[in-house]
mmCIF file of N, CA and C in Angstrom:
data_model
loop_
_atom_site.group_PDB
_atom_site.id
_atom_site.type_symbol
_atom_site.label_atom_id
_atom_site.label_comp_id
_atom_site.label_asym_id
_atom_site.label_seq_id
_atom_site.Cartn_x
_atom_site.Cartn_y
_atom_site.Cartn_z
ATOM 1 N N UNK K 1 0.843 -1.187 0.000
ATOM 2 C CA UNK K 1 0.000 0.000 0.000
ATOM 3 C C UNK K 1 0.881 1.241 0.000
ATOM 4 N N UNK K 2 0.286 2.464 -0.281
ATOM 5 C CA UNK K 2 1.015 3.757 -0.203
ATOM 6 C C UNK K 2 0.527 4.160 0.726
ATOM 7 N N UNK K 3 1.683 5.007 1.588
ATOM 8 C CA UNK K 3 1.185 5.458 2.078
ATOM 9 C C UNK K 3 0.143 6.735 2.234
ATOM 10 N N UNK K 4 -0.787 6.781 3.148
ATOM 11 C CA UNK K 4 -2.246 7.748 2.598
ATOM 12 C C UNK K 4 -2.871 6.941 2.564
ATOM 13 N N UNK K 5 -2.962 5.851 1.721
ATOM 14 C CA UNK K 5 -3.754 5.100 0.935
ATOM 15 C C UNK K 5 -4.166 5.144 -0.115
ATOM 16 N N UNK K 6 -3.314 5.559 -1.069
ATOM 17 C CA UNK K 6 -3.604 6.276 -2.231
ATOM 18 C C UNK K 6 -3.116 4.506 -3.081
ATOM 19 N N UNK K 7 -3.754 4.237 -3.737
ATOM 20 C CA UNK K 7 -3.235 3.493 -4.800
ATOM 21 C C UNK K 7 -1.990 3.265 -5.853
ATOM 22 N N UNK K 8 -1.058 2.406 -5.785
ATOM 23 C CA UNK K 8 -0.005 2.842 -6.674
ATOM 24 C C UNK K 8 -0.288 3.234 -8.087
ATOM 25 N N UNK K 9 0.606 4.128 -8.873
ATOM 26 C CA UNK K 9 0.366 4.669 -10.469
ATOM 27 C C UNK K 9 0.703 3.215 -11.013
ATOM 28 N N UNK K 10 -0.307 2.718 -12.100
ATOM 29 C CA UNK K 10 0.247 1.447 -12.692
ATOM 30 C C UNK K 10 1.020 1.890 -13.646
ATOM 31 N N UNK K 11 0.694 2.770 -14.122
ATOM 32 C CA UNK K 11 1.137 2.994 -15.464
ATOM 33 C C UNK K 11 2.715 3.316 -15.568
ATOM 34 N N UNK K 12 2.893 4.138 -14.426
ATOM 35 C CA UNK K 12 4.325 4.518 -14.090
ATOM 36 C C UNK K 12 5.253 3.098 -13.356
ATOM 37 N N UNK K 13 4.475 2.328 -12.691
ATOM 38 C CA UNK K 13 4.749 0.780 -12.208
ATOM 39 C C UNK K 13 5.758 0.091 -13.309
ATOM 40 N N UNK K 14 4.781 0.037 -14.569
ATOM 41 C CA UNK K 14 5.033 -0.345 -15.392
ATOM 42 C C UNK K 14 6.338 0.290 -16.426
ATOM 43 N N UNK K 15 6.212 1.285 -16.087
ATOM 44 C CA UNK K 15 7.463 2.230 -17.026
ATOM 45 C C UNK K 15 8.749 1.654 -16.675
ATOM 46 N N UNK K 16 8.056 1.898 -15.278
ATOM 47 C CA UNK K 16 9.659 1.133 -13.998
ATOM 48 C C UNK K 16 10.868 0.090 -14.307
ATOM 49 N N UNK K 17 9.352 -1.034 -14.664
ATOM 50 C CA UNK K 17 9.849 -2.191 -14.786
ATOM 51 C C UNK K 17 10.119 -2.586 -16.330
ATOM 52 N N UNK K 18 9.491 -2.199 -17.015
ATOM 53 C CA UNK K 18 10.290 -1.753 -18.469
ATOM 54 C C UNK K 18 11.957 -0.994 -18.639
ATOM 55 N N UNK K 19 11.832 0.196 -17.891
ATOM 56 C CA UNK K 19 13.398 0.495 -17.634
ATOM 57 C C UNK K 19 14.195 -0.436 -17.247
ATOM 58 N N UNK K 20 13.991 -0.945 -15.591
ATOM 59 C CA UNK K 20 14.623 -1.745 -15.314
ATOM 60 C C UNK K 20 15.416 -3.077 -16.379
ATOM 61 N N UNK K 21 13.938 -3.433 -16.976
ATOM 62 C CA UNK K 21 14.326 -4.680 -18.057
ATOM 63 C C UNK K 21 15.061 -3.936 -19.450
ATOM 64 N N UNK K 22 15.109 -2.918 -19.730
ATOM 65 C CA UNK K 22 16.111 -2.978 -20.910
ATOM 66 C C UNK K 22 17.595 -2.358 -19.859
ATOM 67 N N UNK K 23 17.489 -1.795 -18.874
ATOM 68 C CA UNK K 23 19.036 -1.923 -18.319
ATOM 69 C C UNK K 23 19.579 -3.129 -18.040
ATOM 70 N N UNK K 24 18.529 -3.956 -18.005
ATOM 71 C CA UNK K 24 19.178 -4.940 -17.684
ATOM 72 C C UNK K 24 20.120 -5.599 -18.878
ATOM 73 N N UNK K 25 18.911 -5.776 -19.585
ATOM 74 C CA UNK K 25 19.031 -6.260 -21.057
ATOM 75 C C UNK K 25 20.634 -5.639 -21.542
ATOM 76 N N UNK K 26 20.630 -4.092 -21.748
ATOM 77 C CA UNK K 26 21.805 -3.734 -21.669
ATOM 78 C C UNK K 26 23.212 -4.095 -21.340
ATOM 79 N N UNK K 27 22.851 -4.111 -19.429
ATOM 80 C CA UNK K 27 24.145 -4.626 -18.473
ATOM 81 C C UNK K 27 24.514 -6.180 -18.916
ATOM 82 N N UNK K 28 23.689 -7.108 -19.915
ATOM 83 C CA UNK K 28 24.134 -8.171 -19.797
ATOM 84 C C UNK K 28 24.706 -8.058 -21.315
ATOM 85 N N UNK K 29 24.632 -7.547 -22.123
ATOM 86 C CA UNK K 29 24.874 -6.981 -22.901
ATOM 87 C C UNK K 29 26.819 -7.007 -23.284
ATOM 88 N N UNK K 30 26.651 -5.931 -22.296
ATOM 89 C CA UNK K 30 27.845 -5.176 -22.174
ATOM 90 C C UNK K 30 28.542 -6.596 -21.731
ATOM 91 N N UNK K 31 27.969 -7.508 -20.740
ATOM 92 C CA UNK K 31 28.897 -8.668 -20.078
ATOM 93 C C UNK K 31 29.101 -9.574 -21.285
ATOM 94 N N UNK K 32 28.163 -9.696 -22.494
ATOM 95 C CA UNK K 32 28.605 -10.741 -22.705
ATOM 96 C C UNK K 32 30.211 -10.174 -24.298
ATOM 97 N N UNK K 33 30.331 -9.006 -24.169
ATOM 98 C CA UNK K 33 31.319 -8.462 -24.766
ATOM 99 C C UNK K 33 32.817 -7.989 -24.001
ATOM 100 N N UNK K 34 32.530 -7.721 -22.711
ATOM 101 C CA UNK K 34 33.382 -7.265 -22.131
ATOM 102 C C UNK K 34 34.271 -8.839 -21.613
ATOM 103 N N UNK K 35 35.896 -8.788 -22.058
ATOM 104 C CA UNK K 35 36.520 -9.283 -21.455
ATOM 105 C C UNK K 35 37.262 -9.413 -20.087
ATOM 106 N N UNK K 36 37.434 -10.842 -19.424
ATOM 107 C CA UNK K 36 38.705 -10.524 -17.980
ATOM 108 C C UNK K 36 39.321 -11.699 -18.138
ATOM 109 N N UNK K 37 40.743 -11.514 -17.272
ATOM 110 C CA UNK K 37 42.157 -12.901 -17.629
ATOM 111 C C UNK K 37 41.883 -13.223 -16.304
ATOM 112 N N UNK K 38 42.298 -14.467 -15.870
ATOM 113 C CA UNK K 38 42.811 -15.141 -14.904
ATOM 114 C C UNK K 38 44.049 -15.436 -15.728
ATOM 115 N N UNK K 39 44.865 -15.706 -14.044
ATOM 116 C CA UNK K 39 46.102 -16.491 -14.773
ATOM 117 C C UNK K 39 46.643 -17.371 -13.444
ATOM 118 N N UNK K 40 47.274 -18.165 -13.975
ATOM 119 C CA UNK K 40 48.256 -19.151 -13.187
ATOM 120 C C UNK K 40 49.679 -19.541 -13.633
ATOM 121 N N UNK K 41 49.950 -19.773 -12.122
ATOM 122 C CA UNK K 41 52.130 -20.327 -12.281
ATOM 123 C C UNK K 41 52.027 -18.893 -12.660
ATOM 124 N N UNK K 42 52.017 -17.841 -12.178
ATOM 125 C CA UNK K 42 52.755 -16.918 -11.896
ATOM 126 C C UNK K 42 52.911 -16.215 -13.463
ATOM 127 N N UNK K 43 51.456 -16.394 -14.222
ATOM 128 C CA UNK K 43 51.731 -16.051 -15.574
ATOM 129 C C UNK K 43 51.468 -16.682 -17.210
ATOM 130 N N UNK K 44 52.446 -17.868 -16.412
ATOM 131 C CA UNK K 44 52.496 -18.981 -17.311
ATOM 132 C C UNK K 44 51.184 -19.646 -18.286
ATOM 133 N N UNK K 45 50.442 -19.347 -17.335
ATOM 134 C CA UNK K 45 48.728 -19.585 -18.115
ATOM 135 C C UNK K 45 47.820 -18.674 -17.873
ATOM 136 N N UNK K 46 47.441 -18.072 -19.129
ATOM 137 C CA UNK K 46 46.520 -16.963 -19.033
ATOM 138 C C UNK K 46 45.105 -17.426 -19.605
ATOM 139 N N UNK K 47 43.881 -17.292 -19.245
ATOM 140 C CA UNK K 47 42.573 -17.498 -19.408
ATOM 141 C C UNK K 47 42.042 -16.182 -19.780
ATOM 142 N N UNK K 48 41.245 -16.267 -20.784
ATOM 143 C CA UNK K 48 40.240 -15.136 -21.159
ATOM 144 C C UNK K 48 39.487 -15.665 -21.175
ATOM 145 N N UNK K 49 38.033 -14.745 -20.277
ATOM 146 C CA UNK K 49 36.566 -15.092 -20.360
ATOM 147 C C UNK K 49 35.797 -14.130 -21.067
ATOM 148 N N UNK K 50 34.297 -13.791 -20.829
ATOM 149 C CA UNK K 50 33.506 -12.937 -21.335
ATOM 150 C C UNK K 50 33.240 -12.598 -19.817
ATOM 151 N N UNK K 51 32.576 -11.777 -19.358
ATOM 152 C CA UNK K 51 32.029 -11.271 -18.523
ATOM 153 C C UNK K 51 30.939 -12.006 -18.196
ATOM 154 N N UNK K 52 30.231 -12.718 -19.302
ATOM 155 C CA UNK K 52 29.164 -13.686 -18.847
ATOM 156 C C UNK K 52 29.732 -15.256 -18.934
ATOM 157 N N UNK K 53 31.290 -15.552 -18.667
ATOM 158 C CA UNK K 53 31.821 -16.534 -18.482
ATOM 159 C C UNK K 53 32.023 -17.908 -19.743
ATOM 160 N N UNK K 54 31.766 -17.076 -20.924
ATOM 161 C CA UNK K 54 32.532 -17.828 -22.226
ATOM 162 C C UNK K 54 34.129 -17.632 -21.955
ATOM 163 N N UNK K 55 34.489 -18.623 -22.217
ATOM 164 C CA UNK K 55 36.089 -18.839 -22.511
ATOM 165 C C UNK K 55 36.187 -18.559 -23.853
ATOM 166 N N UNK K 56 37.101 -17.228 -23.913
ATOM 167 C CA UNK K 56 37.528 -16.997 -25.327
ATOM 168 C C UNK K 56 38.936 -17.082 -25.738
ATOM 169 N N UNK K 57 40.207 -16.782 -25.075
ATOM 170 C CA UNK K 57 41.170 -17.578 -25.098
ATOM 171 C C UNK K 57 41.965 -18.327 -24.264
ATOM 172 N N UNK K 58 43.235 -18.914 -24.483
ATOM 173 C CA UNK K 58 43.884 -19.489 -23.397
ATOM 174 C C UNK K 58 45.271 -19.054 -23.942
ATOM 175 N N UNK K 59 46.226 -18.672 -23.350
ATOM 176 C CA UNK K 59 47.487 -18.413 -23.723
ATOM 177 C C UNK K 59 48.348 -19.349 -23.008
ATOM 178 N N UNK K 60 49.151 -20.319 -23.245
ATOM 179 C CA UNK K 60 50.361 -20.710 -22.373
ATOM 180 C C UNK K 60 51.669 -20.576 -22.902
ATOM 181 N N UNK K 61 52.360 -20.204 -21.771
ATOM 182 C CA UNK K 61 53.903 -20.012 -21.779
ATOM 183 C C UNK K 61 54.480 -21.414 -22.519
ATOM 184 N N UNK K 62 55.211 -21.246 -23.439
ATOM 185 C CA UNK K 62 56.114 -22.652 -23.936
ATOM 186 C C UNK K 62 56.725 -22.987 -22.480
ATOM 187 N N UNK K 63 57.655 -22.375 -21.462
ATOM 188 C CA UNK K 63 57.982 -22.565 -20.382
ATOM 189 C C UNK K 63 56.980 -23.380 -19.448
ATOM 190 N N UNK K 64 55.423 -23.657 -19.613
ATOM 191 C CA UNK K 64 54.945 -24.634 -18.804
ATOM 192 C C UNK K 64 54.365 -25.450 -19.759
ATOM 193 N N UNK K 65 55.448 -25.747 -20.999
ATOM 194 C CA UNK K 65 54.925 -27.300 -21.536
ATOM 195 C C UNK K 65 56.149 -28.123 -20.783
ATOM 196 N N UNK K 66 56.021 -28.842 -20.466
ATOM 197 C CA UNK K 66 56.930 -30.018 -20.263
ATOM 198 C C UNK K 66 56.025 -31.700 -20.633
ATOM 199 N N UNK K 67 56.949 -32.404 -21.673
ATOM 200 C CA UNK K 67 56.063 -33.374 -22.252
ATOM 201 C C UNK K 67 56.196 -34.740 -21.148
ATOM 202 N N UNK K 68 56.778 -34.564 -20.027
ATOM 203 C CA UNK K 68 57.349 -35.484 -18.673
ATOM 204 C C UNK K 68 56.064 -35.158 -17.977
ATOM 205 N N UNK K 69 55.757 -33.737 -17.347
ATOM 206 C CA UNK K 69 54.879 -33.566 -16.683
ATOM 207 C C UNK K 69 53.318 -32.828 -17.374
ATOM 208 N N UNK K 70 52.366 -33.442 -17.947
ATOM 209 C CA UNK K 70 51.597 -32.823 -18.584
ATOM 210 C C UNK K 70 50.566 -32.778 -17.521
ATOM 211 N N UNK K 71 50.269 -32.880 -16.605
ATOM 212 C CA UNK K 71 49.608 -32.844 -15.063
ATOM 213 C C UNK K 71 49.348 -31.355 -14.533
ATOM 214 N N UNK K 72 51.089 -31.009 -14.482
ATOM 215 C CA UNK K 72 50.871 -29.556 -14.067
ATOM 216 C C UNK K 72 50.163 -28.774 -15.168
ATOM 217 N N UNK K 73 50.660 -29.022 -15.982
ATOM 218 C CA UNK K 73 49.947 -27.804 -17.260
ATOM 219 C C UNK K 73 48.244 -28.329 -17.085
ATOM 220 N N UNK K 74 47.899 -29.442 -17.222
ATOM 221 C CA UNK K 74 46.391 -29.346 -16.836
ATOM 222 C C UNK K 74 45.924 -28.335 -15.689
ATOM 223 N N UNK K 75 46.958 -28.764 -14.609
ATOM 224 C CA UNK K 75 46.649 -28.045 -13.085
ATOM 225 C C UNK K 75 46.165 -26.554 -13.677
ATOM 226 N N UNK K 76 47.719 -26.342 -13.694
ATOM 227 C CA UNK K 76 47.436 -24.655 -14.242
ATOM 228 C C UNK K 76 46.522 -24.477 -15.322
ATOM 229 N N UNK K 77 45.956 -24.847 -16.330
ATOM 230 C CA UNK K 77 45.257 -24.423 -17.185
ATOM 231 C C UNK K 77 43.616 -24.297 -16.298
ATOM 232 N N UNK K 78 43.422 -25.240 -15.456
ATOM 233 C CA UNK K 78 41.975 -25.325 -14.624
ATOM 234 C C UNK K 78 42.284 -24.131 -13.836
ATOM 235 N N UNK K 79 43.129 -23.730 -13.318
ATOM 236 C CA UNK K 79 43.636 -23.095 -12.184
ATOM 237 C C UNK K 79 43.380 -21.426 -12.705
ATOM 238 N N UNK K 80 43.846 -21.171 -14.114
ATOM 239 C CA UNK K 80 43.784 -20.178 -14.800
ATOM 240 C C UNK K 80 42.128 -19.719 -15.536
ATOM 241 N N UNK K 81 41.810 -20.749 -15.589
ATOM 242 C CA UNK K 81 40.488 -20.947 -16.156
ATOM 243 C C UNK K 81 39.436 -20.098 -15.293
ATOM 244 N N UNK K 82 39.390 -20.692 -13.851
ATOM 245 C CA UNK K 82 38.826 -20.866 -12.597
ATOM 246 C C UNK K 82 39.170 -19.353 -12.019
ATOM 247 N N UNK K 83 40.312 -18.699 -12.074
ATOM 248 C CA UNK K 83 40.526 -17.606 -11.360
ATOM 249 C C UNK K 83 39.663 -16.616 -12.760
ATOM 250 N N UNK K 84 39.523 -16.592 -13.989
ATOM 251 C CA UNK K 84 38.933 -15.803 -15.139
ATOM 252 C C UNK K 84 37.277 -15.966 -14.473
ATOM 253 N N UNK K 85 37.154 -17.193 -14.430
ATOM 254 C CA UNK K 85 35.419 -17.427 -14.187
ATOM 255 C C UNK K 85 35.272 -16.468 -13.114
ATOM 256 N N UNK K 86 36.048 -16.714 -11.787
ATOM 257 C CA UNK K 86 36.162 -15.750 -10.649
ATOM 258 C C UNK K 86 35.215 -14.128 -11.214
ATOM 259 N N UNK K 87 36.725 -13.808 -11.819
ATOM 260 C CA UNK K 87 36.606 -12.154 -12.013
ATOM 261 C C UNK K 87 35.742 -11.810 -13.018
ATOM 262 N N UNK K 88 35.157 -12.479 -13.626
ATOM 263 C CA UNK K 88 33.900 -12.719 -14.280
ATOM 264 C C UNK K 88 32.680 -12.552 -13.632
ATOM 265 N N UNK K 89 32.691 -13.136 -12.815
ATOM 266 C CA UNK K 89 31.704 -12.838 -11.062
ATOM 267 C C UNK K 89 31.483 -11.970 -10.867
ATOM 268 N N UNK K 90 32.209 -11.777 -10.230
ATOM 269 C CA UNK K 90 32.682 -10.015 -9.548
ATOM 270 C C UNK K 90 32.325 -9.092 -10.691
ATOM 271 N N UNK K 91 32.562 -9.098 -12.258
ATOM 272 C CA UNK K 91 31.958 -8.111 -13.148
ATOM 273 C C UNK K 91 30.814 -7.981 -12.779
ATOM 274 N N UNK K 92 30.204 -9.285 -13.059
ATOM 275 C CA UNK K 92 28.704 -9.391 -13.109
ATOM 276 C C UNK K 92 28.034 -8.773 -12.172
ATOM 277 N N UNK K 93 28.746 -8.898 -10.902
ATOM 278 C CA UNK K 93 28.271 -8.133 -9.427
ATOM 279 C C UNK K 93 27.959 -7.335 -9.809
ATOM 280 N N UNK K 94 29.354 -6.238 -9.858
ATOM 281 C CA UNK K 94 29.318 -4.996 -10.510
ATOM 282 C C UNK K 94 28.289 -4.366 -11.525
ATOM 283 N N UNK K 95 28.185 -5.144 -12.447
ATOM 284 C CA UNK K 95 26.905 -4.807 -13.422
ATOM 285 C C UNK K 95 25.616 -5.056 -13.341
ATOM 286 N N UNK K 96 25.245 -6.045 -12.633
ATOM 287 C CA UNK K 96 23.942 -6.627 -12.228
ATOM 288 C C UNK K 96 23.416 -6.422 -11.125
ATOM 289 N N UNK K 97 24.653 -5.972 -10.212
ATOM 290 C CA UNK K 97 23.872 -6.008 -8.046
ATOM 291 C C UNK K 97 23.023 -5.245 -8.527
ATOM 292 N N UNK K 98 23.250 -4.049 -9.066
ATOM 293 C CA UNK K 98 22.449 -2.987 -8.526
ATOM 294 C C UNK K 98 21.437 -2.497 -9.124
ATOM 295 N N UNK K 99 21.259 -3.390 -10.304
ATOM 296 C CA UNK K 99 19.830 -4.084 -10.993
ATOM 297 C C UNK K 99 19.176 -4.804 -10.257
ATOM 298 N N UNK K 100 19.473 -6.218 -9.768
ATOM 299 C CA UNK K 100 19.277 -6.646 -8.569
ATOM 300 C C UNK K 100 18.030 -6.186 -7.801
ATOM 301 N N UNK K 101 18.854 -5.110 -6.974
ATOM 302 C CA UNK K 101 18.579 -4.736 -6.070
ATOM 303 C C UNK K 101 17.330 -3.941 -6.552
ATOM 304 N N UNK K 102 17.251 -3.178 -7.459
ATOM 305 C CA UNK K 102 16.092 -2.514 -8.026
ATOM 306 C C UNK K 102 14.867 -3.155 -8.014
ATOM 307 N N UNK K 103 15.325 -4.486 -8.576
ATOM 308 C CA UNK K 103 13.872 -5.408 -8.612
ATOM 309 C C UNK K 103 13.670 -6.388 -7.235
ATOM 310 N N UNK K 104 14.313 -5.235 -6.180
ATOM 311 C CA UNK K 104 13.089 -5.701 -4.761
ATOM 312 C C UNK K 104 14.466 -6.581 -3.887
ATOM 313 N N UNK K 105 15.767 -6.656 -4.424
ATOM 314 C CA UNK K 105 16.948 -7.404 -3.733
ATOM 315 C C UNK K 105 16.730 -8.914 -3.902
ATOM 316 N N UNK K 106 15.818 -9.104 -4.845
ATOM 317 C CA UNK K 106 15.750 -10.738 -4.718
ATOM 318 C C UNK K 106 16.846 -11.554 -5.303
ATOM 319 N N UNK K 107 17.586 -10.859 -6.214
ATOM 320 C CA UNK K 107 18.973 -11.459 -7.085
ATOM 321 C C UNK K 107 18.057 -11.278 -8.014
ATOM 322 N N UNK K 108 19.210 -12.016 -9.471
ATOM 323 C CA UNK K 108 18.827 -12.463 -10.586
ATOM 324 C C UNK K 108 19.153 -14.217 -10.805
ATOM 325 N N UNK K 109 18.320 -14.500 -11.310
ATOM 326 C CA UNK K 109 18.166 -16.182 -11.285
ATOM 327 C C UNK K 109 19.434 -16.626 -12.011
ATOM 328 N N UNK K 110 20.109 -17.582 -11.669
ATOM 329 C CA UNK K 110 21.324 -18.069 -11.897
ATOM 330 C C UNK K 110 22.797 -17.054 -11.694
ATOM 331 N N UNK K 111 22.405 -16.203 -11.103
ATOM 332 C CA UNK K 111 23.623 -15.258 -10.553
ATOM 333 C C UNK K 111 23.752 -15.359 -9.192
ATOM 334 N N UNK K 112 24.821 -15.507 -8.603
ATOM 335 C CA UNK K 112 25.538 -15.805 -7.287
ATOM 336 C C UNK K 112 25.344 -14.623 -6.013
ATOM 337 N N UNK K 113 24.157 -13.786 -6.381
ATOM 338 C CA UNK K 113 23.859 -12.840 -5.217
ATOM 339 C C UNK K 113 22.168 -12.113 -5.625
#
């Protein structure tokens, strides 16, 4: 209810939640263009994601091929992978909380807050 008791404006209700949905539309937008790296071994393996968590490249150092130990280079490649997905997150935070929060703090469905 409002307070008074005045009835809410639907019409403006509705404007609301139309805004809301093309910022949103937008902010995910922007995530699924905007890049971030993880990396691991100190370099040696670099991960590129999308902001909405496509893997778009992988870079490795010739220095962590070794054809004796192909274990570690898995390690690090998950390791590098995993820290990109991370900061991928945290974009999304950034771009989405406070959409989020607009539509009442409930989150957005399949996002981590």
């Amino acid at each position: 209810m409002i307070p008074g008791g005045g009835q809410p404006n639907m019409q403006q209700l509705l404007q609301q939640a139309q805004k809301m949905q093309q910022d949103l539309a937008q902010a995910q937008e922007e995530l699924a263009q905007t890049e971030v790296d993880g990396q691991a071994g100190g370099g040696l393996v670099t991960a590129t994601v999308t902001g909405a968590g496509e893997l778009r490249a992988l870079k490795i150092d010739p220095k962590a091929v070794d054809p004796e130990d192909t274990d570690t280079l898995a390690d690090l490649v998950v390791a590098a992978v995993q820290a990109a997905n991370e900061n991928a997150q945290t974009l999304q935070q950034q771009k989405l909380g406070p959409l989020a929060q607009g539509l009442g703090g409930g989150g957005i469905p399949g996002l981590p807050f």
